Short mmCIF file of C-alpha atoms in Angstrom, two decimals:
data_model
loop_
_atom_site.label_atom_id
_atom_site.label_comp_id
_atom_site.label_asym_id
_atom_site.label_seq_id
_atom_site.Cartn_x
_atom_site.Cartn_y
_atom_site.Cartn_z
CA MET A 1 117.54 48.84 12.26
CA ASP A 2 114.80 46.56 10.96
CA PRO A 3 111.45 48.43 11.27
CA ILE A 4 109.57 45.13 11.65
CA MET A 5 111.21 44.56 15.02
CA ILE A 6 109.76 47.82 16.29
CA GLN A 7 106.22 46.72 15.44
CA GLN A 8 106.64 43.39 17.25
CA GLU A 9 106.90 44.87 20.73
CA PRO A 10 104.19 43.73 23.18
CA LEU A 11 101.14 45.91 23.27
CA LEU A 12 98.40 46.66 25.72
CA THR A 13 94.79 45.78 25.03
CA LEU A 14 91.42 47.51 25.29
CA GLU A 15 89.23 44.44 25.71
CA THR A 16 88.18 44.59 29.37
CA LEU A 17 88.28 48.27 30.19
CA PRO A 18 85.59 50.97 30.20
CA LYS A 19 85.66 53.71 27.60
CA ILE A 20 85.81 57.42 28.36
CA SER A 21 84.18 59.66 25.78
CA SER A 22 85.37 63.28 25.46
CA GLY A 23 83.98 66.03 23.29
CA PHE A 24 81.50 65.09 20.60
CA LEU A 25 82.92 61.94 19.14
CA SER A 26 86.46 61.48 20.30
CA PRO A 27 86.66 58.44 22.60
CA LEU A 28 89.68 58.25 24.87
CA THR A 29 90.38 54.87 26.48
CA PRO A 30 92.80 54.39 29.39
CA LEU A 31 94.67 51.11 29.20
CA SER A 32 95.69 48.80 31.99
CA THR A 33 99.41 48.17 32.24
CA LEU A 34 98.71 44.63 33.44
CA THR A 35 97.09 43.21 30.30
CA ARG A 36 98.83 42.46 27.06
CA ALA A 37 97.84 41.27 23.59
CA SER A 38 99.56 40.44 20.34
CA ALA A 39 100.50 43.33 18.10
CA PRO A 40 97.64 44.36 15.78
CA GLU A 41 98.14 45.27 12.18
CA PRO A 42 98.49 49.02 11.52
CA ASN A 43 95.42 50.76 10.08
CA LEU A 44 96.12 51.09 6.35
CA THR A 45 92.65 52.08 5.17
CA SER A 46 92.37 55.34 3.32
CA GLY A 47 89.43 57.30 4.69
CA GLY A 48 90.32 60.21 2.43
CA GLY A 49 89.95 63.32 4.48
CA ASP A 50 87.54 62.37 7.25
CA ILE A 51 87.30 65.23 9.70
CA THR A 52 88.42 64.99 13.31
CA THR A 53 87.38 67.10 16.23
CA GLY A 54 89.40 68.70 18.98
CA LEU A 55 90.31 66.22 21.64
CA GLY A 56 91.31 66.14 25.27
CA ILE A 57 93.95 63.85 26.72
CA THR A 58 93.01 62.35 30.08
CA SER A 59 95.30 60.22 32.19
CA VAL A 60 94.27 57.00 33.89
CA SER A 61 93.79 58.85 37.17
CA GLY A 62 91.28 61.16 35.49
CA THR A 63 93.52 64.22 35.39
CA ASN A 64 92.90 66.38 32.33
CA ILE A 65 96.23 66.81 30.55
CA ALA A 66 95.17 68.88 27.57
CA SER A 67 91.97 69.93 25.94
CA ASN A 68 90.77 71.90 23.00
CA THR A 69 89.70 75.54 23.29
CA HIS A 70 86.15 74.40 23.96
CA PRO A 71 85.84 72.50 27.27
CA ASN A 72 84.49 68.99 26.95
CA ASN A 73 82.52 67.01 29.48
CA VAL A 74 84.02 63.61 30.18
CA VAL A 75 81.37 60.88 30.38
CA ALA A 76 82.02 57.26 31.30
CA SER A 77 80.08 54.68 29.32
CA SER A 78 79.26 51.09 30.11
CA GLY A 79 81.88 49.51 27.91
CA PRO A 80 83.90 49.69 24.70
CA SER A 81 82.18 49.66 21.33
CA THR A 82 83.59 48.06 18.25
CA GLN A 83 82.43 51.00 16.16
CA ASP A 84 84.03 53.61 18.38
CA LEU A 85 87.28 51.80 19.11
CA ALA A 86 89.65 50.61 16.45
CA LYS A 87 92.53 48.28 17.12
CA PRO A 88 95.29 50.07 18.98
CA SER A 89 98.24 51.16 16.92
CA THR A 90 101.77 49.99 17.64
CA GLN A 91 102.77 51.17 21.07
CA ASN A 92 106.01 51.11 23.01
CA ASN A 93 106.03 50.28 26.69
CA PRO A 94 108.47 52.64 28.45
CA SER A 95 109.88 49.71 30.38
CA SER A 96 110.75 47.77 27.22
CA THR A 97 114.09 48.01 25.45
CA SER A 98 113.45 50.64 22.80
CA PRO A 99 116.19 51.91 20.45
CA VAL A 100 114.88 55.44 20.94
CA ASP A 101 116.59 57.58 23.59
CA LEU A 102 114.02 59.02 25.94
CA ASP A 103 114.13 61.80 28.49
CA SER A 104 114.70 60.65 32.08
CA ASP A 105 115.11 63.88 34.03
CA SER A 106 112.49 63.01 36.68
CA ASP A 107 113.07 61.24 39.98
CA SER A 108 109.61 59.66 40.10
CA ASP A 109 109.35 55.86 39.94
CA GLU A 110 105.62 55.78 39.22
CA PRO A 111 104.59 53.61 36.25
CA SER A 112 103.74 55.27 32.97
CA LYS A 113 100.16 55.83 31.86
CA VAL A 114 98.97 54.77 28.44
CA ILE A 115 96.18 56.50 26.55
CA ILE A 116 94.58 55.60 23.23
CA ILE A 117 93.28 58.48 21.13
CA THR A 118 90.69 57.72 18.48
CA SER A 119 89.24 60.54 16.44
CA HIS A 120 86.16 60.86 14.25
CA THR A 121 83.13 63.13 13.99
CA GLN A 122 79.55 63.26 12.85
CA MET A 123 80.81 63.67 9.29
CA SER A 124 82.10 60.11 9.39
CA SER A 125 80.81 58.69 12.64
CA ASP A 126 81.06 55.11 11.39
CA LYS A 127 84.76 55.38 10.60
CA VAL A 128 87.76 55.93 12.82
CA TYR A 129 89.94 58.41 11.01
CA CYS A 130 93.04 58.24 13.13
CA GLN A 131 94.24 56.05 15.99
CA LEU A 132 97.30 57.28 17.85
CA THR A 133 98.90 55.99 21.04
CA VAL A 134 100.22 58.40 23.64
CA THR A 135 102.32 57.08 26.52
CA GLU A 136 102.60 59.61 29.31
CA GLY A 137 104.89 59.00 32.27
CA HIS A 138 106.78 60.93 34.91
CA THR A 139 110.19 59.80 33.65
CA LYS A 140 109.68 59.82 29.89
CA PRO A 141 108.02 62.01 27.25
CA PRO A 142 104.84 60.77 25.55
CA SER A 143 105.22 58.62 22.45
CA LEU A 144 103.31 59.06 19.20
CA GLY A 145 102.56 55.65 17.69
CA ILE A 146 101.62 54.53 14.20
CA GLY A 147 98.56 56.18 12.70
CA ARG A 148 97.28 58.42 9.93
CA LEU A 149 98.19 61.86 11.19
CA ARG A 150 95.76 64.77 11.34
CA ARG A 151 96.93 68.33 11.85
CA ASP A 152 94.99 68.82 15.07
CA ILE A 153 96.14 65.52 16.61
CA GLY A 154 99.77 66.16 15.73
CA VAL A 155 99.76 69.52 17.45
CA GLU A 156 97.71 68.38 20.46
CA PHE A 157 100.04 65.45 21.05
CA CYS A 158 103.10 67.67 21.36
CA GLU A 159 101.50 70.54 23.23
CA ALA A 160 100.01 68.17 25.81
CA TYR A 161 103.54 67.14 26.77
CA PHE A 162 104.80 70.73 26.80
CA LEU A 163 101.94 71.73 29.08
CA THR A 164 102.44 69.00 31.67
CA LYS A 165 106.25 69.22 31.76
CA GLU A 166 106.43 73.03 31.40
CA VAL A 167 109.00 72.72 28.63
CA PRO A 168 110.60 76.07 27.66
CA ASN A 169 110.49 77.17 24.02
CA ASP A 170 114.20 76.56 23.39
CA LYS A 171 113.89 72.93 24.57
CA LYS A 172 110.69 71.92 22.78
CA ILE A 173 112.29 70.54 19.62
CA VAL A 174 114.95 68.52 21.44
CA LYS A 175 112.38 67.04 23.82
CA ILE A 176 109.84 66.10 21.18
CA LEU A 177 112.12 64.58 18.52
CA THR A 178 112.46 61.35 20.50
CA CYS A 179 108.71 60.85 20.83
CA PHE A 180 107.82 59.71 17.31
CA LYS A 181 107.54 55.92 17.05
CA ASP A 182 106.34 55.56 13.48
CA PHE A 183 109.28 54.27 11.43
CA LYS A 184 108.86 56.79 8.61
CA HIS A 185 108.75 59.69 11.08
CA LYS A 186 111.87 58.43 12.86
CA GLN A 187 113.81 58.05 9.64
CA TRP A 188 112.81 61.53 8.46
CA ILE A 189 113.91 63.04 11.78
CA LYS A 190 117.18 61.11 11.69
CA LEU A 191 118.03 62.43 8.23
CA ASN A 192 117.06 66.02 9.06
CA ARG A 193 117.98 66.30 12.74
CA VAL A 194 120.76 68.87 12.26
CA ASN A 195 118.40 71.32 10.58
CA LEU A 196 115.36 70.51 12.71
CA VAL A 197 116.99 71.33 16.05
CA LYS A 198 117.74 74.85 14.78
CA LYS A 199 114.09 75.64 14.11
CA THR A 200 111.51 77.17 16.41
CA TRP A 201 108.59 75.05 17.51
CA GLU A 202 106.24 76.82 15.09
CA GLU A 203 108.63 76.26 12.17
CA PHE A 204 109.14 72.61 13.08
CA ILE A 205 105.47 71.70 13.43
CA LYS A 206 104.64 73.48 10.18
CA GLU A 207 107.31 71.51 8.31
CA PHE A 208 106.44 68.22 10.02
CA LEU A 209 102.72 68.48 9.32
CA GLY A 210 103.35 69.73 5.81
CA ARG A 211 105.43 66.62 5.16
CA TRP A 212 103.28 63.95 6.81
CA THR A 213 99.65 65.02 6.77
CA GLU A 214 97.28 64.17 3.95
CA LYS A 215 97.91 65.93 0.66
CA HIS A 216 95.22 68.45 -0.29
CA TRP A 217 93.70 68.09 3.17
CA ASP A 218 92.49 71.70 3.03
CA MET A 219 90.63 71.16 -0.23
CA ASN A 220 89.06 67.93 1.05
CA LEU A 221 88.05 69.60 4.29
CA SER A 222 86.51 72.53 2.43
CA ASP A 223 84.50 70.16 0.23
CA LYS A 224 83.17 68.29 3.25
CA LEU A 225 82.21 71.49 5.06
CA HIS A 226 80.03 72.50 2.12
CA THR A 227 77.94 69.34 2.59
CA PHE A 228 78.17 68.89 6.37
CA SER A 229 74.45 69.23 7.15
CA GLN A 230 72.90 69.13 10.62
CA GLY A 231 70.90 65.97 10.06
CA SER A 232 69.64 64.56 13.37
CA ALA A 233 72.31 66.25 15.50
CA HIS A 234 71.58 68.83 18.17
CA PHE A 235 71.92 72.27 16.59
CA TYR A 236 74.39 73.84 19.01
CA GLU A 237 76.73 70.85 19.11
CA TRP A 238 76.67 70.57 15.33
CA ALA A 239 77.29 74.32 14.88
CA GLN A 240 80.26 74.30 17.26
CA ASP A 241 81.66 71.23 15.53
CA TYR A 242 81.31 73.03 12.21
CA ARG A 243 83.13 76.11 13.52
CA THR A 244 85.96 73.97 14.88
CA GLN A 245 86.50 72.24 11.54
CA ALA A 246 86.33 75.54 9.64
CA ALA A 247 89.00 77.00 11.94
CA TYR A 248 91.53 74.45 10.62
CA LEU A 249 91.37 76.16 7.23
CA ALA A 250 92.82 79.40 8.61
CA GLY A 251 95.83 80.49 6.57
CA THR A 252 94.90 78.39 3.53
CA CYS A 253 93.29 79.44 0.27
CA TYR A 254 90.08 77.79 1.53
CA GLU A 255 89.85 79.89 4.69
CA MET A 256 86.29 80.64 5.83
CA ASP A 257 85.62 83.90 7.64
CA GLU A 258 82.86 84.31 10.22
CA LYS A 259 80.37 85.61 7.67
CA HIS A 260 80.96 82.60 5.43
CA VAL A 261 80.65 80.13 8.31
CA ARG A 262 77.39 81.74 9.42
CA ALA A 263 75.96 81.52 5.91
CA GLN A 264 76.93 77.85 5.66
CA ILE A 265 75.42 76.99 9.04
CA SER A 266 72.22 78.80 8.07
CA ALA A 267 72.00 76.86 4.80
CA LEU A 268 72.88 73.44 6.24
CA MET A 269 70.66 73.37 9.33
CA VAL A 270 67.48 71.29 9.20
CA PRO A 271 65.11 72.70 6.52
CA ARG A 272 62.22 73.63 8.82
CA LEU A 273 64.55 75.49 11.20
CA CYS A 274 66.09 77.24 8.21
CA LEU A 275 62.65 78.39 7.00
CA ARG A 276 61.81 79.71 10.46
CA THR A 277 64.96 81.79 10.82
CA LYS A 278 66.50 82.79 7.49
CA ALA A 279 64.08 85.67 6.75
CA ASP A 280 62.88 86.56 10.25
CA PRO A 281 64.23 90.00 11.34
CA LYS A 282 64.38 88.65 14.89
CA PHE A 283 67.35 86.54 13.73
CA THR A 284 68.75 88.40 10.71
CA SER A 285 69.19 91.60 12.73
CA ILE A 286 71.60 89.91 15.16
CA THR A 287 75.17 90.82 14.20
CA ASP A 288 77.15 89.01 16.89
CA PHE A 289 77.84 85.44 15.78
CA ASN A 290 77.58 83.85 19.23
CA ASN A 291 74.34 85.69 20.01
CA TRP A 292 72.96 84.54 16.66
CA LEU A 293 73.84 80.93 17.46
CA ASP A 294 72.15 81.22 20.86
CA ALA A 295 68.98 82.63 19.27
CA ILE A 296 68.89 79.87 16.65
CA ASN A 297 69.49 77.27 19.35
CA ASN A 298 66.54 78.59 21.38
CA GLU A 299 64.36 78.35 18.29
CA PHE A 300 65.62 74.82 17.75
CA LYS A 301 64.57 73.90 21.29
CA LEU A 302 61.06 75.24 20.64
CA TYR A 303 60.97 73.35 17.36
CA THR A 304 61.98 70.07 19.00
CA GLU A 305 59.47 70.62 21.81
CA ASP A 306 56.72 70.98 19.19
CA LEU A 307 57.84 67.76 17.55
CA LYS A 308 57.91 66.01 20.91
CA ALA A 309 54.40 67.21 21.75
CA ALA A 310 53.11 65.99 18.38
CA ALA A 311 54.78 62.62 18.89
CA GLU A 312 53.26 62.28 22.35
CA TYR A 313 49.82 63.10 20.96
CA LEU A 314 50.13 60.44 18.26
CA HIS A 315 51.38 57.96 20.82
CA ALA A 316 48.37 58.69 23.03
CA GLN A 317 46.05 58.10 20.07
CA ASP A 318 47.69 54.76 19.34
CA ALA A 319 47.35 53.79 23.01
CA HIS A 320 43.48 54.00 22.79
CA PRO A 321 42.51 52.29 19.50
CA SER A 322 38.87 51.70 20.59
CA LYS A 323 38.30 55.42 21.11
CA LYS A 324 39.89 56.16 17.78
CA GLN A 325 37.62 53.62 16.04
CA LYS A 326 34.49 55.18 17.57
CA ILE A 327 35.51 58.62 16.34
CA SER A 328 36.16 57.28 12.83
CA HIS A 329 32.82 55.41 12.77
CA ALA A 330 30.93 58.53 13.82
CA ALA A 331 32.63 60.56 11.11
CA LEU A 332 31.74 58.03 8.42
CA ASN A 333 28.10 57.62 9.61
CA PRO A 334 26.88 61.01 10.84
CA ALA A 335 23.23 59.92 10.51
CA SER A 336 23.64 57.43 13.37
CA ALA A 337 24.12 60.18 15.94
CA SER A 338 20.42 59.98 17.08
CA GLY A 339 17.57 57.57 16.64
CA SER A 340 15.12 60.24 15.44
CA THR A 341 17.25 61.53 12.60
CA SER A 342 18.66 58.22 11.43
CA LYS A 343 15.39 57.00 9.95
CA ALA A 344 14.91 59.86 7.50
CA PRO A 345 17.83 59.05 5.20
CA ALA A 346 16.94 55.35 5.29
CA GLN A 347 13.34 56.07 4.30
CA ALA A 348 14.47 58.35 1.50
CA LEU A 349 16.71 55.65 0.06
CA THR A 350 14.04 52.92 0.25
CA GLY A 351 11.13 55.02 -0.98
CA GLY A 352 9.57 55.25 2.51
CA ASP A 353 9.20 51.51 3.02
CA THR A 354 11.08 50.40 6.08
CA ASN A 355 9.61 46.91 6.36
#
């Protein structure tokens, strides 16, 4: 089959719909099944190891399908942003004639729901690392469209379907093999189907991600974590983001234990907060990691309140320039404070002649 024909199927568009933001920086955008646009070009840029966060998958009706281990608040914004939303990747409408056999074991006739997943974090907030399309319906499994695959997105995509359909372990591989719409994934599955269906889910996902995720992703992620400073981010959100990214290195030669993560967070937080906490026994004596983060976060709140108070004071000074000028004039001319004392310096300078 010609792969070009697959990419020419009609797609849905994002142009007129509101955006839903989940987690720190992972926008999820429901699409209307009534609007269509021409097929965009696939994203071929090489970001080179940009780091993604955990994501939640939310249907058009607002039902939470899957989420990361840390619950995320879903916030609706006023409209889509060109920086947060990339062009949607190739997507297959379940009603179209697709060469892929899909599951149809449900009696529901409700239309399918289409969700766009974009993923990026504070490490590369101006770039979209991965754009994947998930089509979730009552009669068909979700579909994974064209995109640069991350380990977390690949696993979340599959497990979201398993969760909603309550798929047993012995059926997971058979159910999920028909969901990959990227041509290279489909060809790889076609050539290896006999061996793949014999594997457990854990074995399959390990082999799939090992084959299709970025080479040396663990080394690139480790390098980025060693320079991922807090910057202007809120401390607690940044620290949790850091922990999430570090958790992806588990089982690799770059694995970071809790002690290492704590040392990195301590070194990469804003300098003034680091100076306040790194040698203070009030913080160094705390052994529990979560309690330590809470204590640092409380100190960060006090620190930001001090900055806010200083900013308000400066703003108040700028709001009354005449008062500020009087104070400056008095400081430069202390002899003008009273009429009786102002004449003495003048007489001394002129030799006593004031005429």
